[in-house]
Amino acid sequence: MAEQGKLKAQFNKRAKSRITKGHIIGAVAGTALALAMEFGAPAYDYVNSETHSYNTENFITTQLPASDANLVASIAPDSDIYMFYGTKGLEQNELDIIVSEHYQRIERAAEIAADYHYNVSKYEDIIQGHDVADIVRALAPEKSYSYDEIKALIETSSNQMLKALDYRSMYINHDTAKRWNDNDNNISYAFGINLAPHPRGIIIDFVENGPAQKAGLQQGDIITHLNDMDLNSLQPYQRAAYIRDIGGQGESATFKGIKHNTETPYTVDITAGEVHTTPIRAQMINGSSLLVELSTFSHGSEKAMKNAITTAQDKYSDKIENIIIDLRDNGGGFVYAVNAMLDDLTDGDALGYIETRINTDSIVSSGLALLQGKDHYQDYIDSSAGQITDLPIRVLVDSGSASASEIFAGNLQDVGRAKIIGKTASFGKATMQRPFSIGYGDADLSKMKVTMGAVFLPTSGSYQGIGIQPDILVAPDFEGQTDHAYFEKDNKNILRNPSDTAAKTSPYICSPHRQGDNSLTQIWVESVDVFSGYTKNISLSHDTDLLCAIDSFKDMPEHSTIKENAPKPSV
C-alpha cells in the first residue's frame, strides 16, 4: 500500500439505505468501479495528504492525530459519517473494493440473517465486529491488496459473522457452491466406483460410463491398493473418504487388485473425471428382501425411490416380502424430496413439521401465527391416503445419517411404519438451512446458508443434538468400533434442542452369531440388481447391520440373537 493521507467518507450502514442514497464519486479504475456501479454500492474518494484536494463536498478534512496512524472511527455512535484517519497506506481503489464487497457479502448476509434465522436477532447485533471499519483495521499498512485478496478477507469475515449465529449458518464461496450444485444434480468429480465389502479387498461396482469402467475395470473386480495404500488396512468409512478425497481433486491414481474372471493381478492408472451418479441402488437380497441404498436426497431421488420399489414389486411380486432402506452415510439433501418419499410410504399419518421464522416469504402461509404476533410458524409434512407399498420396512442408520435422512427415519419410526436399525444413533441435525445467492451476478455462485428452521417429529419432538435412536441396536463387530463416531453434538455453537428432548435407549439389541474363535460367522447371500439383473454374492458378516435387519423380520432370527436391551447399571 502506498503512503496515503487522511480519509473521511460518508456512507450508510444499511444496504436498503445505500440502494436509495448511494452514489458513485471519484475516479475508480477497472473492476471495482464496474461492480460498484452495477450493484449500487457507493465508492468514495479520500483527501490526498499532500495536496489536501478533494472531489466532493461530502468529504471533511481533519488533521491526523499522530498517535493514530492506522485508526478508523465514527464521528458519533449513531452517525452515518465515518472518518478514516489517514489509515496508513490505504489506497482509493482498495477502499472502493472494500465498500462494494462489504455491501454485497456482509451487509446483505446480515440483513438476510436478521430476517430469516431461526433465532431472532437484530441486524446491528449480527454485523457487530464486521463493519467496513473492522475490515480496514485488518489491512497491513505496508501491503498493497488485490481485488482477490480483499474479497477473500471479506468472505472470511462474512463466514465468521454467520457462524457466530450457529454452527450451520455459513458463507459459501463460488468454488464450493459450484461443487455443491454439481453434487445436488448428481454430478461429481470422481473415479466412478461404488464400494462393497469383501474379505480379500473391495468389490467394485460402477457408475455407468465412469472413468473406472472406461479404464477397463469390470464389475466384480477387486481393488486392494490405491496409490500403494492397502485399503484393507482402513475401516469402510475411511476407504470411501480416501478414494473420494483423491477422486475429488481430479487427479490420476494407480489401482491394484485382482481381476474377477482370471484371478490375475492388475495395475491400472485412472484419472478422475466428471461422473453422473444415481442416488438409488436397488437389490434383491437372499431372494425376499429389497435393499434400497439411498446416498442422498438430491434432485430426482424421490422419483428414483418410488421407481425402485414399484419395479421390484412388479418383477418379484411372488418373492418380495420386506424392504430395507439404507441411509448410512447419507448426509441429507432437499426437504421436498424427503417429504415426497414420506408421503409415498405412509397412509394419511400425522407426520412432523418444520418450524420456521415468519418472514416476507411466509406472510401468507404463516396465517394464524402471524395474527397472534408469533415469530415462528409450523409447516406440516403431508401424508395423503394410500401408499405405494404396505410391505414392512427397516431403515439402516449410522452417525453419518443426517438431516433429511433423520426426517425420513424419525417420522417413519414415530408413526410405527418402520423400525430403525444401526450401531449408533443418527447424527442429530434437526435444523434446516436455506441458501441465498449473494454473489455478483449469475457468474458468481457465492451463497450463504442460514439456519431458518427446526425439525419436530410427530410424537418425539426435536432430535437436535441427540439423533434418532435405533429400535434395534446392533452390537459392534469389534471393541471400540463406534468410539470415534462423530455427531452434531460434537460441534461448537450448535442450535440448542428447542424441545429439550432427552436421548432414549434402544429397546432391543442384535448380536450376530460368532464362531469359537469369536470371529463373526461367515454368511454369504445372493444379491440381484433390480434394474440390470446383475447377480453377485455378498457377505452379511461384513455388514452386520444388514444381517440384523434381515433377521429382524423373522420370528426366529437365523444368524443373530435379538433381545431386550437392558440399561447399563448406574455407577
XYZ file of C-alpha atoms in Angstrom:
571
model
C 0.000 0.000 0.000
C 1.418 3.412 -0.957
C 1.734 6.040 1.750
C -1.549 7.970 1.796
C -3.027 10.772 3.835
C -6.208 11.372 5.810
C -9.501 9.860 4.706
C -13.081 10.514 5.711
C -16.043 9.045 3.874
C -19.771 9.281 4.255
C -21.809 6.133 3.737
C -24.945 4.494 5.018
C -24.804 1.445 7.257
C -27.848 -0.391 5.918
C -27.995 -1.858 2.427
C -31.519 -0.578 1.791
C -30.392 2.957 2.552
C -27.432 2.548 0.235
C -29.565 1.473 -2.665
C -31.579 4.678 -2.237
C -28.850 7.126 -1.298
C -25.771 5.513 -2.775
C -23.686 7.459 -5.252
C -20.514 6.881 -7.198
C -17.839 9.511 -6.878
C -14.214 9.772 -7.724
C -12.093 8.068 -10.305
C -12.068 4.328 -9.721
C -10.494 2.131 -12.334
C -11.452 -1.274 -13.666
C -13.463 -3.990 -11.954
C -14.059 -2.220 -8.662
C -15.962 0.627 -10.322
C -17.920 -1.683 -12.609
C -19.040 -3.847 -9.714
C -19.900 -0.885 -7.518
C -21.954 0.804 -10.243
C -23.810 -2.367 -11.226
C -24.971 -3.161 -7.713
C -25.434 0.343 -6.303
C -22.688 0.070 -3.694
C -21.049 3.501 -3.304
C -17.380 4.153 -3.850
C -15.544 7.055 -2.176
C -12.635 9.355 -2.753
C -10.301 10.362 0.011
C -8.303 13.512 0.700
C -4.749 13.365 -0.537
C -2.399 14.213 2.308
C -0.046 16.179 0.104
C -2.427 18.490 -1.750
C -5.445 18.389 0.581
C -7.574 18.470 -2.553
C -10.820 16.511 -2.765
C -13.566 15.899 -5.270
C -16.792 16.219 -3.309
C -18.342 18.362 -0.620
C -19.202 15.168 1.308
C -15.615 14.963 2.461
C -14.450 16.533 5.666
C -10.814 17.211 6.391
C -9.369 16.608 9.811
C -5.718 16.652 10.808
C -4.446 13.138 11.520
C -3.615 12.579 15.223
C -0.007 11.498 15.395
C -0.787 8.605 17.727
C -3.496 7.115 15.488
C -1.634 6.242 12.325
C -3.970 3.374 11.414
C -7.255 4.316 13.076
C -10.780 4.141 11.747
C -13.529 5.687 13.844
C -17.027 7.080 13.519
C -17.822 10.665 14.420
C -20.686 9.629 16.701
C -22.233 6.282 17.742
C -25.445 6.901 15.768
C -23.842 8.747 12.880
C -23.643 7.584 9.288
C -20.481 9.658 8.899
C -17.282 7.665 9.235
C -13.803 9.154 9.457
C -10.885 7.206 8.083
C -7.991 8.946 9.776
C -5.288 8.672 7.158
C -5.201 4.916 7.519
C -1.599 4.491 6.747
C -1.132 3.168 3.243
C -4.850 2.865 2.389
C -5.382 3.414 -1.332
C -8.557 4.646 -3.001
C -9.046 1.520 -5.120
C -8.691 -0.661 -2.021
C -11.369 1.291 -0.190
C -13.693 1.129 -3.194
C -13.334 -2.665 -3.332
C -13.870 -2.966 0.417
C -17.052 -0.887 0.330
C -18.628 -2.685 -2.636
C -17.623 -6.180 -1.462
C -18.706 -5.437 2.113
C -22.137 -4.373 0.913
C -22.549 -7.451 -1.283
C -21.204 -10.177 1.005
C -21.509 -8.903 4.574
C -24.295 -6.323 4.797
C -26.649 -8.347 2.613
C -25.799 -11.510 4.563
C -26.507 -9.742 7.852
C -29.860 -8.453 6.595
C -30.912 -11.889 5.364
C -29.852 -13.485 8.645
C -31.802 -10.876 10.609
C -34.924 -11.672 8.586
C -34.647 -15.468 8.358
C -32.526 -17.017 11.115
C -34.479 -19.305 13.455
C -33.265 -17.344 16.462
C -34.499 -13.771 16.365
C -31.522 -11.387 16.134
C -31.125 -7.715 15.245
C -29.127 -6.645 12.210
C -26.913 -4.407 14.352
C -26.041 -7.289 16.661
C -25.255 -9.634 13.779
C -22.918 -7.288 11.915
C -21.103 -6.040 15.008
C -17.381 -6.546 14.572
C -17.700 -6.953 10.798
C -18.273 -3.395 9.600
C -16.176 -1.611 6.970
C -14.044 -0.140 9.723
C -13.248 -3.628 11.015
C -12.163 -4.768 7.557
C -9.891 -1.737 7.126
C -8.296 -2.375 10.508
C -7.325 -5.858 9.331
C -5.220 -4.496 6.444
C -1.467 -4.326 6.814
C -0.369 -0.714 6.124
C 2.731 -1.735 4.177
C 0.938 -4.099 1.796
C -0.948 -3.410 -1.425
C -4.051 -5.591 -1.717
C -5.516 -7.041 -4.904
C -9.221 -7.483 -5.524
C -8.977 -11.230 -4.846
C -7.160 -10.650 -1.542
C -9.732 -8.161 -0.307
C -12.570 -10.402 -1.477
C -11.064 -13.325 0.468
C -10.815 -11.140 3.577
C -14.456 -10.092 3.182
C -15.554 -13.707 2.642
C -13.749 -14.829 5.789
C -15.394 -12.058 7.789
C -18.837 -12.921 6.391
C -18.385 -16.575 7.293
C -17.267 -15.718 10.834
C -20.273 -13.432 11.233
C -22.733 -16.102 10.123
C -21.151 -18.947 12.082
C -21.449 -16.835 15.236
C -25.223 -17.306 14.862
C -24.928 -21.094 14.870
C -22.611 -23.782 13.557
C -24.691 -24.472 10.422
C -25.016 -20.905 9.139
C -22.137 -20.024 6.830
C -20.777 -18.195 3.807
C -20.054 -20.382 0.758
C -17.576 -19.143 -1.824
C -18.002 -19.595 -5.562
C -15.893 -22.752 -5.962
C -17.538 -24.562 -3.058
C -21.003 -23.516 -4.239
C -20.311 -24.887 -7.721
C -19.182 -28.218 -6.292
C -22.312 -28.406 -4.120
C -24.525 -27.570 -7.081
C -22.921 -30.377 -9.058
C -23.475 -32.842 -6.213
C -27.102 -31.742 -5.860
C -27.566 -32.611 -9.522
C -25.832 -35.984 -9.074
C -22.615 -34.830 -10.741
C -19.254 -35.310 -9.089
C -15.572 -35.443 -9.980
C -14.542 -38.963 -9.119
C -13.432 -42.391 -10.361
C -16.976 -43.731 -10.682
C -16.582 -46.584 -8.191
C -19.089 -47.877 -5.672
C -17.653 -49.843 -2.782
C -18.830 -53.093 -1.250
C -17.159 -55.179 1.479
C -15.170 -58.282 0.555
C -12.848 -60.428 2.663
C -9.986 -60.024 0.174
C -10.433 -56.396 -0.672
C -13.115 -54.239 -2.209
C -15.537 -55.486 -4.827
C -16.060 -52.773 -7.414
C -19.483 -51.781 -8.678
C -19.548 -48.993 -11.222
C -21.147 -45.745 -12.110
C -22.130 -46.397 -15.706
C -19.587 -44.941 -18.173
C -17.446 -43.588 -15.343
C -13.645 -43.309 -15.536
C -13.018 -46.709 -13.887
C -15.259 -48.558 -16.321
C -13.713 -46.741 -19.277
C -10.265 -47.754 -17.983
C -11.199 -51.425 -18.390
C -12.216 -52.498 -14.884
C -15.275 -54.699 -14.664
C -17.984 -55.395 -12.129
C -16.725 -57.986 -9.670
C -13.080 -56.946 -9.927
C -11.353 -56.423 -6.603
C -9.178 -53.457 -5.672
C -6.698 -53.974 -2.890
C -4.459 -50.901 -3.183
C -4.840 -47.289 -4.271
C -1.578 -45.368 -4.714
C 0.147 -48.058 -2.589
C -2.377 -47.625 0.228
C -3.611 -51.027 1.426
C -7.388 -50.486 1.505
C -7.864 -53.456 3.808
C -5.968 -51.529 6.475
C -8.741 -48.924 6.552
C -12.233 -49.005 8.006
C -15.061 -48.859 5.416
C -15.779 -45.162 6.048
C -12.044 -44.433 5.806
C -11.777 -46.288 2.489
C -14.587 -44.276 0.959
C -13.156 -40.984 2.232
C -9.646 -41.861 0.994
C -10.857 -42.678 -2.527
C -13.245 -39.706 -2.583
C -10.567 -37.230 -1.495
C -8.251 -38.298 -4.305
C -11.007 -38.515 -6.912
C -12.458 -35.184 -5.873
C -9.203 -33.466 -6.810
C -9.409 -34.667 -10.419
C -6.120 -36.495 -10.092
C -4.767 -39.688 -11.571
C -4.338 -42.662 -9.228
C -2.887 -46.149 -9.515
C -5.282 -49.001 -8.740
C -4.044 -52.515 -7.957
C -6.106 -55.623 -7.410
C -7.384 -58.915 -8.804
C -9.486 -59.499 -11.931
C -12.619 -61.443 -11.087
C -12.667 -63.614 -14.211
C -8.997 -64.673 -14.353
C -7.901 -64.320 -10.700
C -4.827 -62.476 -12.017
C -3.398 -59.270 -10.543
C -3.813 -55.987 -12.385
C -2.421 -52.467 -12.176
C -4.155 -49.572 -13.920
C -3.901 -45.775 -13.781
C -7.267 -43.974 -13.728
C -7.864 -40.234 -13.940
C -10.865 -38.921 -12.057
C -13.446 -37.218 -14.234
C -16.983 -35.880 -14.203
C -19.387 -38.577 -13.049
C -23.167 -38.559 -13.252
C -24.429 -40.729 -10.426
C -27.753 -42.127 -9.375
C -28.820 -41.592 -5.766
C -30.537 -45.008 -5.668
C -29.299 -48.593 -5.898
C -31.819 -51.397 -5.516
C -31.032 -55.085 -4.980
C -32.981 -58.189 -4.075
C -31.126 -59.801 -1.157
C -31.457 -63.503 -0.404
C -34.483 -63.722 -2.689
C -37.005 -61.936 -0.454
C -35.647 -58.608 0.870
C -35.493 -55.475 -1.270
C -32.435 -53.425 -0.271
C -32.688 -49.798 -1.391
C -29.467 -47.834 -0.857
C -30.091 -44.093 -0.890
C -26.918 -41.992 -0.936
C -28.522 -38.540 -0.883
C -31.847 -36.754 -1.055
C -30.940 -34.951 -4.269
C -32.984 -33.792 -7.239
C -34.956 -36.745 -8.586
C -34.210 -39.076 -5.677
C -37.882 -39.233 -4.670
C -38.812 -40.443 -8.166
C -35.906 -42.905 -8.144
C -37.021 -44.344 -4.784
C -40.590 -44.791 -5.983
C -39.392 -46.382 -9.214
C -37.075 -48.801 -7.370
C -39.840 -50.029 -5.058
C -42.553 -50.325 -7.719
C -40.169 -52.013 -10.183
C -39.104 -54.580 -7.576
C -42.711 -55.281 -6.636
C -43.609 -55.817 -10.291
C -40.607 -58.048 -11.096
C -40.520 -60.011 -7.836
C -44.150 -59.919 -6.759
C -44.097 -63.596 -5.755
C -40.846 -63.269 -3.767
C -40.507 -59.837 -2.185
C -41.508 -59.850 1.484
C -39.962 -56.734 3.007
C -37.950 -53.594 2.326
C -34.677 -52.391 3.853
C -33.740 -48.760 3.194
C -30.064 -47.999 3.757
C -29.423 -44.399 4.831
C -25.954 -44.951 6.270
C -23.589 -42.090 5.398
C -26.498 -40.239 3.786
C -25.897 -36.677 4.921
C -29.292 -35.383 3.797
C -30.428 -33.153 0.968
C -33.617 -31.457 -0.135
C -36.645 -31.332 2.156
C -39.093 -31.593 -0.749
C -37.508 -34.932 -1.728
C -37.799 -36.499 1.730
C -41.350 -35.172 2.121
C -42.386 -36.837 -1.135
C -40.855 -40.150 -0.019
C -42.663 -39.988 3.321
C -45.922 -39.358 1.509
C -45.298 -42.427 -0.678
C -44.601 -44.700 2.292
C -47.304 -43.555 4.731
C -51.080 -43.690 4.615
C -52.580 -40.446 5.876
C -50.458 -40.495 9.041
C -49.938 -37.394 11.181
C -46.311 -36.577 10.414
C -43.995 -33.999 11.906
C -43.359 -30.404 10.947
C -40.688 -27.820 10.319
C -40.885 -24.653 12.389
C -39.515 -21.543 10.687
C -39.285 -17.805 11.211
C -42.122 -15.718 9.850
C -40.683 -13.503 7.100
C -41.712 -11.772 3.904
C -41.763 -15.098 2.050
C -44.104 -16.731 4.555
C -46.572 -13.980 5.471
C -49.423 -15.734 3.645
C -48.635 -19.308 4.738
C -47.949 -18.344 8.356
C -51.590 -17.311 8.744
C -52.795 -17.534 12.341
C -49.298 -17.461 13.822
C -48.712 -14.044 12.255
C -52.044 -12.724 13.544
C -51.141 -13.958 17.019
C -47.914 -11.962 16.928
C -45.656 -15.022 16.930
C -42.162 -15.148 15.441
C -42.456 -18.718 14.108
C -44.974 -20.915 12.334
C -45.259 -24.683 11.661
C -45.247 -26.277 8.199
C -46.510 -29.865 8.487
C -45.330 -32.742 6.286
C -48.158 -34.110 4.137
C -49.225 -37.741 4.227
C -52.076 -38.411 1.835
C -54.242 -41.520 1.908
C -52.686 -44.504 0.122
C -49.090 -45.671 -0.147
C -47.012 -47.370 -2.808
C -46.388 -50.449 -0.657
C -47.596 -51.962 2.574
C -44.526 -54.201 2.991
C -42.754 -53.959 6.374
C -39.751 -51.617 6.389
C -36.429 -51.417 8.193
C -34.178 -48.338 7.935
C -30.402 -48.594 8.462
C -28.690 -45.584 10.037
C -25.316 -44.635 11.451
C -23.639 -41.483 12.710
C -23.358 -40.318 9.094
C -27.152 -40.347 8.622
C -28.090 -36.699 8.989
C -30.652 -34.018 8.291
C -33.124 -35.258 5.637
C -32.142 -38.854 6.484
C -33.262 -38.212 10.054
C -36.507 -36.563 8.964
C -37.229 -39.715 6.944
C -36.196 -42.268 9.587
C -37.632 -40.362 12.553
C -41.082 -39.859 11.037
C -41.378 -43.498 9.916
C -40.300 -44.593 13.398
C -42.702 -42.263 15.217
C -45.772 -43.392 13.264
C -44.792 -47.072 13.522
C -44.198 -47.513 9.785
C -40.570 -48.684 10.111
C -38.056 -49.913 12.646
C -34.653 -48.257 12.767
C -31.501 -50.388 12.943
C -27.873 -49.419 13.462
C -24.798 -49.462 15.693
C -25.269 -45.846 16.779
C -27.889 -43.149 16.799
C -28.081 -40.948 13.731
C -26.100 -37.716 13.525
C -28.549 -35.440 15.366
C -29.081 -32.494 12.992
C -32.687 -31.342 13.368
C -32.272 -27.959 11.736
C -32.986 -26.741 8.238
C -30.815 -24.334 6.290
C -31.773 -22.207 3.309
C -29.263 -20.960 0.739
C -29.308 -17.389 -0.570
C -27.296 -16.139 -3.533
C -25.132 -13.159 -2.604
C -22.649 -13.177 -5.486
C -22.135 -10.538 -8.167
C -24.472 -11.617 -10.980
C -25.084 -15.045 -12.480
C -21.394 -15.826 -12.979
C -20.658 -15.574 -9.241
C -22.244 -18.555 -7.440
C -21.308 -17.356 -3.954
C -24.008 -18.121 -1.407
C -24.806 -18.000 2.251
C -26.693 -20.579 4.267
C -28.780 -19.560 7.224
C -30.456 -21.832 9.753
C -34.089 -20.870 9.315
C -35.985 -23.868 10.672
C -36.101 -26.604 13.304
C -37.478 -30.096 12.648
C -40.001 -31.696 15.001
C -41.196 -35.316 14.870
C -44.898 -36.082 15.431
C -44.505 -37.542 18.931
C -40.796 -37.332 19.847
C -40.299 -33.618 19.270
C -36.879 -32.358 18.265
C -33.919 -34.715 17.880
C -31.414 -31.837 17.602
C -28.142 -32.890 19.206
C -29.359 -36.403 20.129
C -30.272 -38.109 16.840
C -32.690 -40.910 16.023
C -32.069 -43.839 18.342
C -32.338 -47.309 16.714
C -35.206 -49.594 17.714
C -32.668 -52.386 17.368
C -29.114 -51.509 18.341
C -26.519 -53.647 16.546
C -23.621 -54.874 18.671
C -20.236 -53.626 17.374
C -18.204 -56.007 15.245
C -15.167 -55.362 17.418
C -14.332 -53.426 20.560
C -14.100 -49.691 20.019
C -15.728 -49.743 16.572
C -18.020 -46.812 17.330
C -15.793 -44.963 19.805
C -14.842 -42.297 17.288
C -18.256 -41.772 15.737
C -18.884 -38.086 15.082
C -22.194 -36.384 15.897
C -23.774 -32.945 15.699
C -23.362 -32.545 19.457
C -19.575 -32.676 18.975
C -19.682 -29.318 17.152
C -19.446 -25.989 18.930
C -22.275 -23.462 18.876
C -24.969 -25.787 17.548
C -28.576 -24.711 17.796
C -29.941 -25.936 21.113
C -32.682 -28.562 21.147
C -35.854 -26.404 21.103
C -37.979 -29.033 22.875
C -35.224 -30.094 25.323
C -35.673 -33.712 24.269
C -33.570 -36.332 26.068
C -31.914 -39.229 24.249
C -33.700 -42.564 24.516
C -32.277 -46.050 24.991
C -32.732 -48.580 22.185
C -35.286 -51.152 23.358
C -33.581 -54.101 21.607
C -30.061 -55.207 20.755
C -28.964 -57.553 17.969
C -25.812 -59.647 18.399
C -24.674 -61.534 15.264
C -23.570 -65.136 15.869
C -19.873 -65.763 16.339
C -17.623 -68.786 15.936
C -15.490 -70.437 18.587
C -12.616 -68.001 17.963
C -15.062 -65.105 18.447
C -14.946 -64.191 14.772
C -18.242 -63.477 13.039
C -19.847 -66.437 11.319
C -19.345 -66.225 7.551
C -22.688 -65.809 5.774
C -22.942 -65.286 2.011
C -26.189 -64.443 0.252
C -27.202 -63.693 -3.320
C -27.735 -60.105 -4.444
C -29.549 -59.290 -7.709
C -29.652 -55.752 -9.114
C -33.314 -54.861 -9.622
C -32.717 -52.950 -12.855
C -29.799 -54.709 -14.586
C -30.242 -58.223 -13.191
C -26.525 -58.345 -12.345
C -26.028 -61.093 -9.743
C -23.293 -61.390 -7.140
C -22.743 -62.821 -3.666
C -22.338 -60.506 -0.688
C -21.103 -61.228 2.818
C -23.529 -60.430 5.631
C -20.741 -60.991 8.129
C -19.157 -57.854 6.639
C -22.404 -55.920 7.041
C -23.938 -56.880 10.381
C -26.459 -54.006 10.224
C -27.952 -55.586 7.125
C -27.732 -59.045 8.736
C -29.714 -57.854 11.767
C -32.257 -56.104 9.547
C -32.931 -59.310 7.615
C -33.119 -61.340 10.821
C -35.483 -58.831 12.441
C -38.242 -59.773 10.008
C -38.123 -63.405 11.165
C -39.998 -64.886 14.101
C -36.819 -66.820 14.915
C -33.654 -64.931 13.894
C -31.345 -67.216 11.936
C -27.935 -65.559 12.179
C -28.196 -63.403 15.290
C -29.732 -63.057 18.718
C -32.194 -60.200 19.200
C -33.198 -59.486 22.778
C -34.266 -56.675 25.057
C -31.551 -54.113 25.644
C -31.069 -53.954 29.400
C -29.980 -50.493 30.581
C -26.477 -50.187 31.978
C -26.415 -50.145 35.790
C -25.720 -46.723 37.263
C -22.386 -46.267 38.973
